[in-house]
Short mmCIF file of C-alpha atoms in Angstrom, two decimals:
data_model
loop_
_atom_site.label_atom_id
_atom_site.label_comp_id
_atom_site.label_asym_id
_atom_site.label_seq_id
_atom_site.Cartn_x
_atom_site.Cartn_y
_atom_site.Cartn_z
CA MET A 996 3.82 -59.25 22.05
CA LEU A 997 5.92 -62.13 23.33
CA LEU A 998 8.16 -60.03 25.59
CA GLN A 999 5.83 -57.17 26.49
CA GLY A 1000 7.30 -55.22 29.40
CA LYS A 1001 10.30 -57.55 29.79
CA THR A 1002 13.88 -56.36 30.16
CA VAL A 1003 16.38 -58.61 28.40
CA VAL A 1004 20.17 -58.35 28.61
CA VAL A 1005 21.83 -59.46 25.36
CA SER A 1006 25.59 -60.02 25.26
CA GLY A 1007 27.67 -60.08 22.09
CA VAL A 1008 25.66 -57.58 20.06
CA GLY A 1009 27.35 -56.97 16.73
CA ALA A 1010 26.24 -57.18 13.12
CA GLY A 1011 24.85 -60.71 13.31
CA LEU A 1012 22.89 -62.81 15.77
CA GLY A 1013 23.21 -60.49 18.77
CA HIS A 1014 21.67 -57.65 16.79
CA ARG A 1015 18.85 -59.89 15.57
CA ILE A 1016 18.02 -61.01 19.10
CA ALA A 1017 18.00 -57.46 20.46
CA GLU A 1018 15.85 -56.40 17.50
CA THR A 1019 13.41 -59.23 18.21
CA VAL A 1020 13.18 -58.28 21.89
CA VAL A 1021 12.18 -54.71 21.03
CA ARG A 1022 9.83 -55.83 18.24
CA ASP A 1023 8.04 -58.10 20.70
CA GLY A 1024 7.44 -55.35 23.25
CA GLY A 1025 10.54 -55.72 25.42
CA ARG A 1026 13.48 -53.56 26.39
CA ALA A 1027 16.95 -54.65 25.32
CA VAL A 1028 20.16 -53.94 27.23
CA LEU A 1029 23.04 -54.48 24.83
CA GLY A 1030 26.59 -55.50 25.67
CA ALA A 1031 29.67 -56.15 23.52
CA ARG A 1032 33.32 -55.14 23.51
CA THR A 1033 32.98 -52.52 20.77
CA GLU A 1034 30.89 -49.49 21.74
CA ALA A 1035 30.51 -48.31 18.14
CA HIS A 1036 28.77 -51.57 17.22
CA LEU A 1037 26.44 -51.18 20.18
CA ALA A 1038 25.56 -47.59 19.30
CA LYS A 1039 24.85 -48.54 15.69
CA SER A 1040 22.70 -51.49 16.68
CA ALA A 1041 20.73 -49.51 19.26
CA ALA A 1042 20.08 -46.68 16.80
CA GLU A 1043 18.73 -49.11 14.21
CA ILE A 1044 16.57 -51.04 16.66
CA ASP A 1045 15.27 -48.15 18.73
CA PRO A 1046 15.76 -44.73 17.09
CA ASP A 1047 14.30 -42.72 19.97
CA GLY A 1048 16.38 -44.59 22.55
CA THR A 1049 13.53 -45.31 24.97
CA ARG A 1050 13.69 -49.10 24.89
CA THR A 1051 17.40 -49.83 24.62
CA ALA A 1052 20.50 -49.17 26.67
CA PHE A 1053 24.05 -50.30 26.04
CA ARG A 1054 27.47 -50.45 27.62
CA ALA A 1055 30.79 -51.72 26.30
CA THR A 1056 31.31 -55.06 28.03
CA ASP A 1057 34.06 -57.67 27.93
CA ILE A 1058 32.58 -60.78 29.54
CA THR A 1059 36.01 -61.94 30.67
CA ASP A 1060 35.96 -58.99 33.11
CA GLU A 1061 33.66 -59.58 36.06
CA ALA A 1062 33.37 -55.89 36.92
CA GLN A 1063 32.21 -55.08 33.38
CA CYS A 1064 29.60 -57.84 33.57
CA GLU A 1065 28.32 -56.38 36.83
CA ALA A 1066 28.22 -52.90 35.29
CA LEU A 1067 26.04 -54.11 32.40
CA ALA A 1068 23.62 -55.80 34.81
CA ALA A 1069 23.55 -52.64 36.93
CA LEU A 1070 22.73 -50.57 33.84
CA ALA A 1071 19.68 -52.74 33.17
CA VAL A 1072 18.42 -52.29 36.73
CA GLU A 1073 19.17 -48.57 36.78
CA ARG A 1074 17.55 -47.86 33.42
CA PHE A 1075 14.60 -50.26 33.42
CA GLY A 1076 14.13 -51.39 37.02
CA GLY A 1077 15.20 -55.01 36.75
CA ILE A 1078 16.11 -57.97 34.56
CA ASP A 1079 13.70 -60.62 33.25
CA ALA A 1080 16.05 -62.54 30.97
CA VAL A 1081 19.60 -62.70 29.71
CA VAL A 1082 20.58 -64.09 26.31
CA HIS A 1083 24.23 -65.01 25.87
CA VAL A 1084 25.54 -64.50 22.33
CA ALA A 1085 29.08 -63.27 23.10
CA ALA A 1086 31.57 -65.91 21.97
CA TRP A 1087 35.01 -66.52 20.51
CA ASP A 1088 34.26 -68.50 17.36
CA SER A 1089 37.09 -67.42 15.04
CA TYR A 1090 39.77 -69.92 16.14
CA PHE A 1091 39.93 -72.93 13.83
CA GLY A 1092 41.73 -76.25 14.09
CA GLY A 1093 41.72 -79.63 15.77
CA LEU A 1094 43.83 -81.50 18.31
CA GLU A 1095 47.05 -82.04 16.38
CA ASP A 1096 47.54 -78.35 15.64
CA ALA A 1097 46.02 -77.11 18.89
CA ASP A 1098 47.47 -74.09 20.67
CA PHE A 1099 46.19 -74.82 24.14
CA ALA A 1100 46.87 -71.29 25.35
CA THR A 1101 44.33 -70.16 22.76
CA TRP A 1102 41.99 -72.96 23.84
CA GLN A 1103 42.12 -71.52 27.35
CA GLY A 1104 41.17 -68.14 25.94
CA VAL A 1105 38.22 -69.63 24.08
CA LEU A 1106 37.05 -71.39 27.25
CA ASP A 1107 37.46 -68.18 29.26
CA VAL A 1108 35.12 -66.34 26.90
CA ASN A 1109 32.60 -68.99 25.90
CA LEU A 1110 32.24 -70.91 29.15
CA LEU A 1111 33.49 -68.79 32.04
CA GLY A 1112 32.51 -65.46 30.46
CA THR A 1113 28.95 -66.65 30.03
CA LEU A 1114 28.86 -67.83 33.64
CA ARG A 1115 30.30 -64.50 34.83
CA MET A 1116 27.59 -62.61 32.98
CA THR A 1117 24.91 -64.93 34.33
CA ARG A 1118 26.11 -64.49 37.90
CA ALA A 1119 26.17 -60.72 37.50
CA CYS A 1120 22.48 -60.81 36.53
CA LEU A 1121 21.43 -63.24 39.28
CA PRO A 1122 20.44 -60.74 41.99
CA ALA A 1123 18.04 -59.02 39.61
CA LEU A 1124 16.77 -62.29 38.12
CA LYS A 1125 16.02 -63.68 41.57
CA GLU A 1126 13.67 -60.76 42.27
CA ARG A 1127 11.41 -61.68 39.34
CA GLY A 1128 12.30 -65.16 38.23
CA GLY A 1129 12.97 -65.31 34.54
CA SER A 1130 15.12 -66.92 31.91
CA VAL A 1131 18.72 -67.53 30.95
CA VAL A 1132 19.18 -68.45 27.29
CA LEU A 1133 22.54 -69.84 26.20
CA ILE A 1134 23.51 -69.80 22.54
CA GLY A 1135 25.38 -73.04 21.91
CA THR A 1136 26.22 -74.79 18.67
CA GLN A 1137 25.24 -77.96 16.86
CA SER A 1138 28.96 -78.67 16.43
CA ALA A 1139 29.15 -79.47 20.14
CA VAL A 1140 27.12 -82.62 19.50
CA ALA A 1141 27.86 -83.32 15.82
CA ALA A 1142 31.15 -82.02 14.41
CA PRO A 1143 30.87 -80.61 10.87
CA SER A 1144 33.07 -82.05 8.16
CA GLN A 1145 33.70 -78.74 6.37
CA VAL A 1146 35.59 -76.94 9.15
CA ARG A 1147 37.38 -77.80 12.37
CA GLN A 1148 36.48 -75.74 15.41
CA ALA A 1149 37.37 -78.14 18.17
CA ALA A 1150 38.02 -75.48 20.82
CA TYR A 1151 34.75 -73.67 20.06
CA ALA A 1152 32.77 -76.93 20.05
CA ALA A 1153 34.35 -78.10 23.31
CA SER A 1154 33.67 -74.79 25.04
CA LYS A 1155 30.04 -74.76 23.94
CA GLY A 1156 29.64 -78.42 24.88
CA ALA A 1157 30.90 -77.58 28.38
CA LEU A 1158 28.41 -74.71 28.52
CA THR A 1159 25.54 -77.01 27.58
CA SER A 1160 26.65 -79.45 30.30
CA ALA A 1161 26.75 -76.56 32.79
CA MET A 1162 23.17 -75.75 31.81
CA TYR A 1163 21.88 -78.85 33.62
CA SER A 1164 23.51 -77.84 36.89
CA LEU A 1165 22.35 -74.23 36.51
CA ALA A 1166 18.79 -75.32 35.82
CA ARG A 1167 18.76 -77.32 39.08
CA GLU A 1168 20.50 -74.63 41.11
CA LEU A 1169 18.42 -71.69 39.87
CA GLY A 1170 15.08 -73.46 39.47
CA PRO A 1171 13.98 -72.79 43.06
CA HIS A 1172 14.24 -69.08 42.25
CA ARG A 1173 11.94 -69.60 39.22
CA ILE A 1174 14.87 -68.99 36.88
CA ARG A 1175 14.88 -71.19 33.79
CA VAL A 1176 18.05 -72.09 31.88
CA ASN A 1177 17.94 -73.38 28.30
CA THR A 1178 20.19 -73.58 25.26
CA VAL A 1179 19.61 -72.86 21.58
CA LEU A 1180 21.85 -74.96 19.32
CA PRO A 1181 22.14 -73.40 15.85
CA GLY A 1182 23.51 -75.42 12.98
CA TRP A 1183 24.70 -73.72 9.79
CA MET A 1184 23.08 -70.33 10.20
CA TRP A 1185 22.75 -67.83 7.37
CA GLY A 1186 24.30 -64.69 8.72
CA PRO A 1187 27.63 -62.82 8.46
CA PRO A 1188 29.98 -65.71 9.47
CA VAL A 1189 28.43 -68.30 7.13
CA GLN A 1190 28.07 -65.75 4.34
CA ALA A 1191 31.81 -65.09 4.67
CA TYR A 1192 32.54 -68.83 4.61
CA VAL A 1193 30.50 -69.26 1.42
CA ARG A 1194 32.25 -66.34 -0.28
CA PHE A 1195 35.72 -67.53 0.77
CA THR A 1196 35.12 -71.14 -0.30
CA ALA A 1197 33.62 -70.12 -3.64
CA HIS A 1198 36.61 -67.88 -4.35
CA ALA A 1199 39.16 -70.51 -3.26
CA GLU A 1200 37.56 -73.22 -5.40
CA GLN A 1201 36.60 -70.94 -8.29
CA VAL A 1202 32.97 -72.04 -8.16
CA ALA A 1203 29.70 -70.18 -7.79
CA GLU A 1204 28.54 -69.28 -4.29
CA THR A 1205 25.27 -71.07 -5.04
CA GLU A 1206 27.22 -74.31 -5.46
CA VAL A 1207 28.85 -73.96 -2.05
CA LEU A 1208 25.50 -73.13 -0.49
CA ALA A 1209 23.90 -76.15 -2.15
CA ARG A 1210 26.45 -78.45 -0.49
CA LEU A 1211 25.31 -77.16 2.88
CA THR A 1212 21.58 -77.30 2.25
CA GLU A 1213 21.50 -80.76 0.66
CA ARG A 1214 21.70 -82.34 4.12
CA MET A 1215 18.78 -80.32 5.50
CA ALA A 1216 15.26 -81.72 5.80
CA LEU A 1217 14.10 -78.23 4.89
CA PRO A 1218 15.80 -77.06 1.67
CA GLU A 1219 17.40 -73.95 3.16
CA LEU A 1220 19.61 -72.80 6.00
CA ALA A 1221 18.15 -71.43 9.19
CA THR A 1222 18.90 -67.71 9.53
CA ASP A 1223 20.04 -65.42 12.33
CA GLY A 1224 16.42 -64.38 12.56
CA ASP A 1225 15.22 -67.96 13.04
CA VAL A 1226 17.64 -68.45 15.94
CA ALA A 1227 16.56 -65.11 17.40
CA GLU A 1228 12.92 -66.24 17.34
CA ALA A 1229 13.82 -69.40 19.27
CA ALA A 1230 15.78 -67.38 21.84
CA ALA A 1231 12.88 -64.95 22.28
CA PHE A 1232 10.46 -67.84 22.87
CA LEU A 1233 12.71 -69.36 25.55
CA ALA A 1234 13.10 -65.94 27.17
CA SER A 1235 9.34 -65.47 27.31
CA ASP A 1236 6.66 -66.65 29.73
CA ARG A 1237 5.35 -68.99 27.05
CA ALA A 1238 8.30 -71.22 27.93
CA ARG A 1239 7.59 -70.98 31.68
CA ALA A 1240 7.71 -74.77 32.21
CA ILE A 1241 10.77 -75.39 30.03
CA THR A 1242 14.21 -75.60 31.65
CA GLY A 1243 17.36 -77.64 31.18
CA GLN A 1244 16.59 -78.20 27.50
CA SER A 1245 18.52 -77.80 24.25
CA LEU A 1246 16.66 -76.71 21.12
CA LEU A 1247 18.26 -77.41 17.74
CA VAL A 1248 17.57 -74.72 15.11
CA ASN A 1249 19.10 -76.29 12.02
CA ALA A 1250 16.47 -76.84 9.29
CA GLY A 1251 16.48 -80.55 10.21
CA GLU A 1252 20.12 -81.31 9.43
CA LEU A 1253 20.50 -83.21 12.71
CA MET A 1254 17.48 -84.75 14.41
CA ARG A 1255 17.35 -86.22 17.87
#
């Protein structure tokens, strides 16, 4: 039981990765405190993960609002006595484009969510984390270090790249409190967003979905895409005491598409 007795705050819990991470926390003996903007998504996720409601708690949380971040952290302490880890999934990843067509007002919004929102949520959890030590797990993206050719998400990549850079400073600053800070970098990840991309591309090009999927997997060392569940397993490991000597590191979960 990798997270036995641990309380883990998970931001951005919806139908995809956030749900998988919260599910993995509970499966591995922990307690999950769920945050996201839409309360209905949180209630649905909590009911599926923990039907009797003894090992989950949730609160609608917009990570661009500092008071809401503090309220989610307070819920974890009130309900379960403290915080051992926080996993940051909440992100704005639906804005596409590059430099020439950039709407920099939207870029600022993306940065406010992905970079500053994550830092707000981390700071809200710090008092509780300092009492126990623990782990901060950032969910980044492979596109921050190797831009994909299929889509342009320059704002998203830049915001996540900034977050990964911030990780190094956070690891130094928080290390004396026994708080570790690491990043998981997913590549193409089989879950709701990529499934939607495959369906859309197949329809637009009038080809089979398997053909679109094959284009993605042909670059992988392993002949398949990593899944939401694979990324959740990596996040759970970094949140656990088995990673007690790991901090300031980025872990690619990408079936070997990019190696470094």
